[in-house]
Amino acid sequence: MEMNPKRVLLLLFLLSCFSGVHLRSPSCHEVRTAFQLRQIGPLKFVPDFPGTDGDLQICMHKGPTCCTKRMEERYQVVVRREVLQSIQFLSFELKYRIEKNGGAFQDAFKSLIHIATNHTNFMFKTGYRTMAKEATEVVKGLFTDISLYVLDLGESIEDVVLSFFDSLFPLVYNRLIHPGLSEVSLDYLECLRLTRQDINPFGSYPVKMVAELSRPLQAMKTLLQALNIGSEVINMTENVAFTRECTRALVKMEYCSHCHGLTLIKPCVAYCLNVMRGCLANVADIDTHWRDYISNLDELTSVITGSRGVEQALLRVAPLVNEAILHAQLNGPEISTTVSKVCGQPQERAIASLLDSTVRTPATPDFKLQAVAQFANLTQRRRDFMNYIRRFRTFYASLAEQICEGDILPQDSSTCWSGDDVVESYTNRVVGNGLKEQANNPEVKVRGPDPMVKQVIDKLLYINKMLHGKTTKQSAQWSSREAGSGEGKGEDTESSGECDDEDGCTGSGSGEVGPQKNTHAPEDPWVKNKILPAAAPTLKGAKMAAPSSTASPTASSERGAAPRHLSLSSVTMGTALALLCHWLL
């Protein structure tokens, strides 16, 4: 007997209404297949045919279902895993670029340290052969300490530079200023080292070196810390914790359709956005701080590779050391007098003819800059890195959208899953990003701030503080340390000695500065950004005299009258007059 097609359609419609579910077949075969392919759990948890389970707490509906309580439990575990995998997939390349460039910047810095060390040693070999061998260890110590500072394992740049000049002074004194000395005692060498800052034989050059190195090296140090913290932030994001309410909403969106036998239906776009924005509400609040972080990376890398960057600063060490040594030689007699009063007279004996009086004559070593590989490769890396990472400025603001744009969005489909049924469109209001926007979220109830996300924000704020607020305290410290004789003056008038006690200032032994001298360095654009103090730093161990202060006679009597240093013009004039008198006689 042939059945009327209309009756067949009517019968199917009635069966569908009677069942109350959207099962496409009377079995749960497709659900079991999806359960197995997604590795959700053992197949024994999935029934062969639809039934009823009164213990369901998430995917509840009237009528037969292919879900059980144990399936719901597995769905909660798997859905958290899947969302975290989506976040890891989206952040994988970002984290890789951050970590790779962190290593590349560090390797480039190590290479520059090696080049600058060789460059400085070359200066000693060509200009000061009598002390070149001994100076090698001192130079090595300087650049080792600089490396430790950048890796946040050592002292400040100021302390590093001052320690270097403390160690250099005994060599300069014994080999250039007062050659011909025998092997002096360790106590005498230690006296020279400890009194270097009081005697101030190198004039303002230690201060200049501190000023030139501080800005780029602090930027390099902060950049390496920032890249490490950036990687930590991504790691913490990839392991964000989901609340119970979020997990239930994710199961309802992803797997409750399976209970109806609908394993291929996709969630509605707006529905997915509400669920993901609710689950990632705290994560989205990282957005503002992440944008600042990207801007900070741009600023730091610009400083490091700029015209006054790390390369130029490190290669300026050798010329500055050379100028400092020449300054000490010009003022050799005065320095010798002061050293004799402070440290006494060591035993002397004639030594090799190599150390004759000509060594004491100020001479500019004729050395050229070594052929140094340009920093072009790092400059290009900086450009490529920043061009790439700027694309991730909105990473946290768009994370929910990126997840919803994956496999869970319907592709060219006229229907979608709304959490309860198959619909043509999602009608609930779509909320915005961030914790404050979730008050009216119809899908997820958001409780409050996440402590782990707060840690992430604190790390990003730390980098911003490092860049823009760290040296404010340092500025105050520098403004009260070591502005000895010759500090803050022009290169041609350093340690001039033309100012005596009656003029309101003292010689090199007191460490005080007259009121008429300007101790401020020229203004630098970086100073405005508070990376360096507004005033030129002063070396530790000396005092800044008040405008009306005069030299204390008591202090002079205790340490002995300090000799007045001669300026370069005075030395030249005196030498010329002496030669003229000798020729006439």
XYZ file of C-alpha atoms in Angstrom:
585
model
C 0.000 0.000 0.000
C 1.500 3.270 -1.096
C 1.461 6.053 1.501
C 0.542 9.622 0.612
C 3.613 11.933 0.834
C 1.610 14.554 2.708
C 0.764 11.996 5.353
C 4.450 11.097 5.687
C 5.424 14.721 6.270
C 2.603 15.163 8.786
C 3.664 12.031 10.643
C 7.263 13.220 10.864
C 6.114 16.609 12.135
C 3.964 15.017 14.837
C 6.830 12.769 15.942
C 9.071 15.783 16.221
C 6.558 17.683 18.308
C 5.985 14.671 20.504
C 9.633 14.204 21.254
C 10.212 17.867 22.082
C 13.825 17.642 20.893
C 15.720 18.259 17.689
C 17.249 14.817 17.381
C 18.058 14.093 13.778
C 18.086 10.336 14.481
C 16.776 8.153 17.286
C 20.356 7.185 18.213
C 23.298 9.142 19.770
C 25.799 7.847 17.222
C 26.952 11.334 16.066
C 27.328 12.481 19.667
C 29.478 9.425 20.460
C 31.603 10.110 17.387
C 32.198 13.750 18.383
C 32.891 12.678 21.975
C 35.572 10.310 20.750
C 37.152 12.571 18.120
C 37.520 15.483 20.540
C 38.960 13.140 23.177
C 36.442 14.325 25.709
C 36.293 11.107 27.685
C 35.460 7.388 27.637
C 32.662 6.369 25.257
C 30.937 4.541 28.078
C 29.789 7.942 29.382
C 27.670 8.465 26.229
C 24.370 6.574 25.890
C 23.560 4.701 22.685
C 20.078 6.141 22.525
C 18.436 9.321 23.871
C 17.104 9.110 27.366
C 16.461 11.215 30.465
C 18.885 12.292 33.181
C 17.489 14.293 36.044
C 20.964 15.092 37.361
C 21.873 17.438 34.480
C 22.732 20.935 35.742
C 23.817 22.820 32.614
C 22.209 21.301 29.500
C 18.746 20.901 30.977
C 15.665 20.587 28.764
C 12.494 18.586 28.562
C 12.464 15.363 26.609
C 15.057 12.751 25.689
C 18.734 13.775 25.663
C 22.044 12.292 24.605
C 23.819 13.895 27.610
C 24.499 12.566 31.088
C 25.842 14.074 34.291
C 29.270 12.497 33.710
C 29.362 13.917 30.186
C 28.675 17.387 31.596
C 31.594 16.999 33.986
C 33.903 16.069 31.131
C 32.549 18.900 28.989
C 33.539 21.407 31.698
C 37.113 20.112 31.766
C 37.449 20.028 28.002
C 35.908 23.420 27.278
C 38.371 25.154 29.602
C 41.212 23.344 27.896
C 39.961 24.301 24.441
C 39.592 28.011 25.236
C 43.074 28.118 26.782
C 44.434 26.408 23.681
C 42.772 29.086 21.555
C 44.437 31.812 23.638
C 47.803 30.048 23.377
C 47.401 29.741 19.625
C 46.633 33.460 19.276
C 49.527 34.522 21.524
C 52.128 31.982 20.389
C 53.817 34.118 17.739
C 53.671 37.242 19.924
C 55.434 35.483 22.793
C 57.945 33.940 20.410
C 58.854 37.328 18.921
C 59.247 38.907 22.368
C 61.502 36.127 23.660
C 63.533 35.904 20.438
C 64.186 39.643 20.328
C 65.045 39.718 24.013
C 67.832 37.229 23.309
C 68.906 39.114 20.166
C 69.198 42.463 21.979
C 71.167 40.824 24.778
C 73.537 39.092 22.337
C 74.096 42.348 20.452
C 74.912 44.105 23.722
C 77.458 41.417 24.641
C 79.070 41.874 21.240
C 79.313 45.625 21.777
C 80.850 45.116 25.217
C 83.525 42.940 23.616
C 84.220 45.552 20.919
C 84.359 48.436 23.409
C 86.726 46.472 25.657
C 89.120 45.866 22.765
C 88.776 49.487 21.714
C 89.757 50.773 25.163
C 92.658 48.338 25.488
C 93.847 49.460 22.061
C 93.899 53.042 23.320
C 96.175 52.075 26.214
C 98.501 50.028 23.981
C 98.979 52.864 21.495
C 99.046 55.790 23.916
C 100.205 54.507 27.307
C 102.358 51.442 26.755
C 103.984 51.615 30.180
C 100.663 50.884 31.871
C 98.777 49.036 29.107
C 99.307 45.560 30.540
C 98.221 46.521 34.050
C 95.288 48.541 32.688
C 93.856 45.463 30.948
C 92.401 44.090 34.182
C 90.996 47.482 35.153
C 89.321 47.847 31.751
C 87.978 44.313 31.953
C 86.505 45.087 35.367
C 84.785 48.209 34.040
C 82.994 46.464 31.188
C 82.181 43.423 33.291
C 80.491 45.695 35.824
C 78.620 47.475 33.014
C 77.341 44.115 31.783
C 76.221 43.150 35.277
C 74.400 46.472 35.619
C 72.473 45.912 32.385
C 71.548 42.406 33.544
C 70.325 43.937 36.837
C 72.980 42.055 38.785
C 75.372 44.845 39.723
C 75.826 48.350 41.043
C 74.635 51.575 39.492
C 76.499 53.083 36.547
C 77.712 55.891 38.790
C 79.296 53.437 41.221
C 80.749 51.399 38.349
C 82.431 54.425 36.756
C 83.740 55.798 40.045
C 85.163 52.404 40.988
C 86.918 52.243 37.609
C 88.611 55.611 38.067
C 89.518 54.687 41.661
C 91.365 51.636 40.313
C 92.893 53.573 37.423
C 94.418 56.344 39.534
C 97.243 54.256 41.129
C 98.351 53.157 37.648
C 98.279 56.677 36.244
C 100.128 58.072 39.260
C 102.863 55.415 39.381
C 103.415 55.140 35.613
C 102.770 58.643 34.278
C 102.611 61.288 37.000
C 105.350 59.913 39.256
C 107.318 57.351 37.193
C 110.429 55.689 38.548
C 108.816 54.345 41.697
C 109.780 50.946 42.970
C 107.227 48.301 43.708
C 105.130 50.202 46.236
C 103.252 48.597 49.097
C 99.653 47.525 48.857
C 98.798 50.010 51.606
C 100.167 52.851 49.507
C 98.220 51.713 46.424
C 95.077 51.420 48.528
C 95.635 54.936 49.840
C 95.810 56.233 46.269
C 92.643 54.394 45.362
C 90.684 55.575 48.384
C 91.746 59.219 48.059
C 91.085 59.483 44.315
C 87.702 61.096 44.797
C 89.109 63.651 47.229
C 92.146 64.475 45.115
C 90.043 64.414 41.939
C 92.904 63.990 39.479
C 90.642 63.321 36.490
C 88.591 66.504 36.688
C 85.043 66.333 35.347
C 85.608 63.354 33.065
C 84.210 60.724 35.458
C 81.024 62.810 35.647
C 80.901 63.064 31.872
C 81.268 59.331 31.500
C 78.454 58.709 33.978
C 76.224 61.117 32.055
C 77.000 59.563 28.668
C 76.547 55.968 29.807
C 73.552 56.330 32.106
C 70.875 57.124 29.552
C 71.449 54.372 26.949
C 72.521 51.702 29.449
C 69.499 52.327 31.650
C 67.341 52.048 28.535
C 69.028 48.744 27.624
C 68.574 47.423 31.141
C 64.915 48.430 31.213
C 64.302 46.959 27.751
C 65.648 43.532 28.721
C 63.500 43.597 31.856
C 60.491 44.740 29.822
C 60.859 41.903 27.320
C 61.141 39.358 30.138
C 58.056 40.789 31.799
C 56.212 40.802 28.468
C 56.842 37.073 28.157
C 55.632 36.545 31.737
C 52.465 38.526 31.016
C 51.680 36.344 28.001
C 52.329 33.187 30.040
C 49.963 34.343 32.755
C 47.331 35.205 30.151
C 47.614 31.737 28.628
C 46.840 30.231 32.026
C 43.986 32.502 33.067
C 41.510 30.873 35.469
C 37.828 30.601 34.541
C 35.115 30.961 37.128
C 32.375 28.381 37.652
C 29.835 30.658 35.976
C 32.108 31.130 32.965
C 32.744 27.390 32.603
C 29.025 26.613 32.680
C 28.353 29.301 30.072
C 31.098 27.871 27.827
C 29.639 24.340 28.091
C 26.190 25.674 27.279
C 27.567 27.457 24.215
C 29.842 24.682 22.943
C 28.313 21.362 23.932
C 24.670 21.627 24.949
C 23.729 21.432 21.268
C 25.268 17.926 21.266
C 22.612 16.831 23.712
C 20.095 17.448 20.923
C 22.191 15.466 18.477
C 23.327 18.697 16.757
C 27.110 18.287 16.680
C 27.775 20.569 13.701
C 25.747 23.652 14.634
C 27.789 26.733 15.578
C 27.057 29.387 18.216
C 25.616 32.718 17.104
C 28.153 35.506 16.695
C 26.633 37.866 19.255
C 26.012 34.998 21.675
C 29.672 33.954 21.502
C 30.810 37.538 22.102
C 28.704 37.825 25.242
C 30.053 34.557 26.635
C 33.698 35.251 25.811
C 33.579 38.894 26.949
C 32.113 37.708 30.230
C 34.779 35.030 30.679
C 37.607 37.402 29.661
C 36.256 40.527 31.356
C 39.281 40.907 33.623
C 41.734 40.059 30.859
C 40.274 42.805 28.665
C 41.140 45.356 31.368
C 44.831 44.708 30.638
C 44.327 46.519 27.319
C 45.228 50.073 28.439
C 48.383 48.944 30.215
C 49.376 46.719 27.303
C 49.125 49.664 24.898
C 51.402 51.662 27.214
C 53.783 48.708 27.291
C 54.064 48.693 23.492
C 54.732 52.449 23.517
C 57.427 51.946 26.158
C 59.138 49.305 24.019
C 59.106 51.718 21.108
C 60.710 54.447 23.216
C 63.340 52.171 24.755
C 64.451 50.611 21.472
C 64.598 54.058 19.904
C 66.992 55.276 22.611
C 69.187 52.184 22.387
C 69.661 52.346 18.629
C 69.602 56.138 18.283
C 72.423 58.554 17.524
C 73.366 58.610 21.232
C 72.601 54.980 21.854
C 74.455 52.094 23.437
C 77.006 51.687 20.661
C 78.073 55.334 20.679
C 78.167 55.479 24.489
C 80.389 52.422 24.860
C 82.777 53.561 22.132
C 83.098 56.928 23.877
C 84.637 55.276 26.937
C 88.146 55.118 25.429
C 88.292 58.818 24.377
C 86.925 59.928 27.745
C 89.484 57.825 29.618
C 92.237 59.259 27.435
C 91.107 62.827 28.133
C 90.888 62.073 31.842
C 94.481 60.774 31.874
C 95.699 63.849 29.989
C 93.946 66.035 32.536
C 95.798 64.221 35.347
C 99.141 64.639 33.560
C 98.583 68.366 33.093
C 98.073 68.700 36.825
C 100.771 66.205 37.780
C 102.886 68.405 40.100
C 99.893 69.528 42.144
C 98.576 65.979 42.354
C 101.976 64.711 43.515
C 102.107 67.333 46.254
C 98.661 66.399 47.503
C 99.389 62.658 47.370
C 102.602 63.172 49.355
C 100.663 64.943 52.103
C 97.873 62.389 52.199
C 99.654 59.092 51.545
C 103.270 59.962 52.356
C 106.411 59.282 50.338
C 107.000 55.761 48.976
C 110.490 54.363 48.434
C 111.926 55.184 45.038
C 114.609 53.622 42.880
C 115.695 54.049 39.309
C 114.060 51.583 36.981
C 114.186 50.928 33.271
C 115.024 53.833 31.008
C 111.646 53.350 29.401
C 110.167 55.468 32.170
C 111.947 58.741 31.586
C 110.690 62.252 32.081
C 109.101 62.413 28.660
C 106.301 60.219 29.910
C 105.250 63.036 32.192
C 104.790 65.421 29.308
C 101.129 65.679 28.335
C 100.762 64.069 24.939
C 97.746 63.079 22.948
C 98.067 59.438 21.864
C 97.607 59.119 18.147
C 95.060 56.331 17.903
C 92.119 55.834 15.579
C 88.809 54.232 16.265
C 88.927 50.558 15.548
C 86.858 49.296 12.682
C 83.619 48.613 14.522
C 80.731 46.740 12.996
C 77.847 49.136 12.698
C 74.750 48.575 14.761
C 72.727 48.455 11.537
C 71.656 44.859 12.090
C 70.198 45.706 15.489
C 68.632 48.888 14.119
C 66.924 46.831 11.436
C 65.860 44.269 14.014
C 64.411 47.040 16.124
C 62.454 48.325 13.119
C 61.125 44.881 12.213
C 60.298 44.034 15.821
C 58.361 47.225 16.463
C 56.518 47.044 13.151
C 55.398 43.559 14.108
C 54.548 44.132 17.747
C 52.547 47.294 17.039
C 50.024 45.010 15.364
C 49.368 43.533 18.810
C 48.533 46.819 20.524
C 44.859 45.761 20.702
C 45.593 42.130 21.529
C 43.764 42.163 24.861
C 40.889 44.331 23.690
C 40.205 42.025 20.737
C 40.935 38.651 22.348
C 37.267 37.679 22.716
C 36.542 38.613 19.093
C 39.548 36.639 17.846
C 38.388 33.510 19.678
C 34.873 33.897 18.334
C 36.229 34.334 14.816
C 37.669 30.813 14.963
C 35.921 27.527 14.480
C 32.951 28.358 16.645
C 31.434 30.965 14.320
C 28.905 29.898 11.693
C 30.248 30.021 8.148
C 27.592 31.037 5.588
C 24.833 29.568 7.742
C 21.309 30.911 8.141
C 20.872 29.363 11.612
C 22.996 29.217 14.759
C 22.921 27.996 18.343
C 21.672 30.435 20.982
C 22.400 28.276 24.022
C 18.873 26.873 24.191
C 17.775 26.286 20.636
C 18.546 26.706 16.953
C 17.657 30.240 15.873
C 18.061 32.504 12.890
C 19.556 35.344 14.961
C 20.593 36.121 18.531
C 18.313 38.764 20.037
C 19.930 39.600 23.388
C 21.985 42.758 23.894
C 25.722 42.457 23.203
C 27.893 43.917 25.970
C 31.256 45.618 25.587
C 34.744 44.652 26.784
C 36.002 45.003 30.331
C 34.783 44.306 33.836
C 32.530 47.360 34.098
C 30.606 46.403 30.961
C 29.523 43.015 32.310
C 26.835 44.211 34.718
C 24.181 43.578 32.062
C 25.707 40.492 30.454
C 22.789 38.087 29.852
C 25.000 34.988 29.563
C 27.722 35.194 32.231
C 27.624 36.557 35.748
C 30.975 38.193 36.480
C 31.903 38.452 40.132
C 34.793 40.916 40.364
C 38.526 41.522 39.825
C 40.832 38.559 39.237
C 43.933 38.588 41.507
C 46.089 36.998 38.803
C 45.104 39.646 36.261
C 45.973 42.285 38.847
C 49.486 40.797 39.019
C 49.759 41.093 35.251
C 48.732 44.756 35.377
C 51.199 45.417 38.212
C 54.034 44.001 36.098
C 53.161 46.274 33.182
C 52.890 49.262 35.521
C 56.346 48.400 36.880
C 57.862 48.816 33.420
C 56.153 52.176 32.989
C 57.489 53.247 36.382
C 60.976 52.015 35.490
C 60.961 54.105 32.341
C 59.386 57.327 33.567
C 59.832 57.533 37.312
C 62.824 55.499 38.486
C 65.541 58.153 38.297
C 63.716 60.909 40.129
C 65.296 59.762 43.400
C 68.620 59.200 41.665
C 68.621 62.817 40.526
C 68.464 64.017 44.110
C 71.343 61.731 45.075
C 73.539 62.866 42.227
C 72.993 66.536 42.967
C 74.774 66.210 46.319
C 77.767 64.038 45.416
C 81.336 64.833 44.392
C 81.566 68.187 42.678
C 85.277 68.526 43.390
C 87.838 70.834 41.842
C 87.284 71.204 38.137
C 83.768 69.687 38.178
C 81.174 71.419 36.049
C 83.717 73.657 34.353
C 84.631 73.925 30.748
C 87.250 71.569 29.407
C 89.778 74.375 29.018
C 89.419 75.617 32.574
C 89.166 72.403 34.563
C 91.127 72.381 37.800
C 92.449 75.819 37.020
C 93.466 76.647 40.548
C 92.968 80.368 39.858
C 90.365 80.556 42.603
C 91.863 80.737 46.116
C 90.409 80.756 49.604
C 89.749 84.485 49.550
C 87.579 84.093 46.486
C 85.234 81.781 48.327
C 86.456 78.439 46.951
C 89.285 76.018 47.592
C 91.712 73.833 45.706
C 91.378 70.205 44.798
C 91.916 68.967 48.308
C 88.684 70.407 49.743
C 86.270 69.187 47.132
C 84.214 72.403 47.363
C 83.134 74.533 44.482
C 82.995 78.299 44.258
C 79.640 80.061 43.881
C 80.488 81.565 40.515
C 80.841 78.230 38.702
C 77.953 76.570 36.937
C 77.740 72.847 37.731
C 74.831 72.079 35.439
C 75.240 70.051 32.271
C 73.649 71.200 29.000
C 70.000 70.323 28.724
C 69.231 67.007 27.051
C 65.877 65.998 25.568
C 65.975 62.831 27.650
C 66.255 64.958 30.780
C 62.808 66.329 30.074
C 61.486 62.785 30.167
C 63.085 62.245 33.582
C 65.384 59.501 32.410
C 68.386 61.472 33.635
C 68.449 64.131 36.338
C 68.113 67.717 35.184
C 71.480 68.625 36.702
C 74.763 67.025 35.840
C 75.534 64.322 38.403
C 78.278 64.986 40.899
C 80.694 62.335 41.990
C 80.352 60.895 45.438
C 82.818 61.890 48.118
C 82.661 65.678 47.614
C 80.350 68.389 48.837
C 78.491 71.197 47.152
C 79.251 74.548 48.730
C 76.480 77.005 49.401
C 76.650 80.236 47.406
C 77.908 82.195 50.374
C 80.223 79.563 51.832
C 83.957 80.093 52.162
C 86.758 77.689 52.794
C 87.123 76.509 56.353
C 90.600 77.192 57.769
C 90.150 74.343 60.204
C 89.586 71.861 57.435
C 92.645 73.159 55.612
C 94.841 72.737 58.644
C 93.606 69.194 59.233
C 94.264 67.909 55.693
C 97.002 70.351 54.762
C 96.723 73.186 52.314
C 95.718 71.716 48.989
C 97.771 72.881 46.032
C 96.061 74.993 43.452
C 95.811 73.382 40.024
C 97.022 75.210 36.957
C 94.908 75.585 33.863
C 96.101 74.393 30.486
C 96.823 77.968 29.403
C 98.802 78.633 32.611
C 100.896 75.493 32.128
C 101.615 76.414 28.512
C 102.604 79.999 29.408
C 104.801 78.861 32.289
C 106.582 76.316 30.124
C 107.170 78.894 27.383
C 108.609 81.429 29.860
C 110.908 78.811 31.360
C 112.238 77.805 27.949
C 112.739 81.469 27.004
C 114.680 82.194 30.199
C 116.794 79.080 29.683
C 117.603 80.142 26.092
C 118.515 83.705 27.148
C 120.788 82.489 29.927
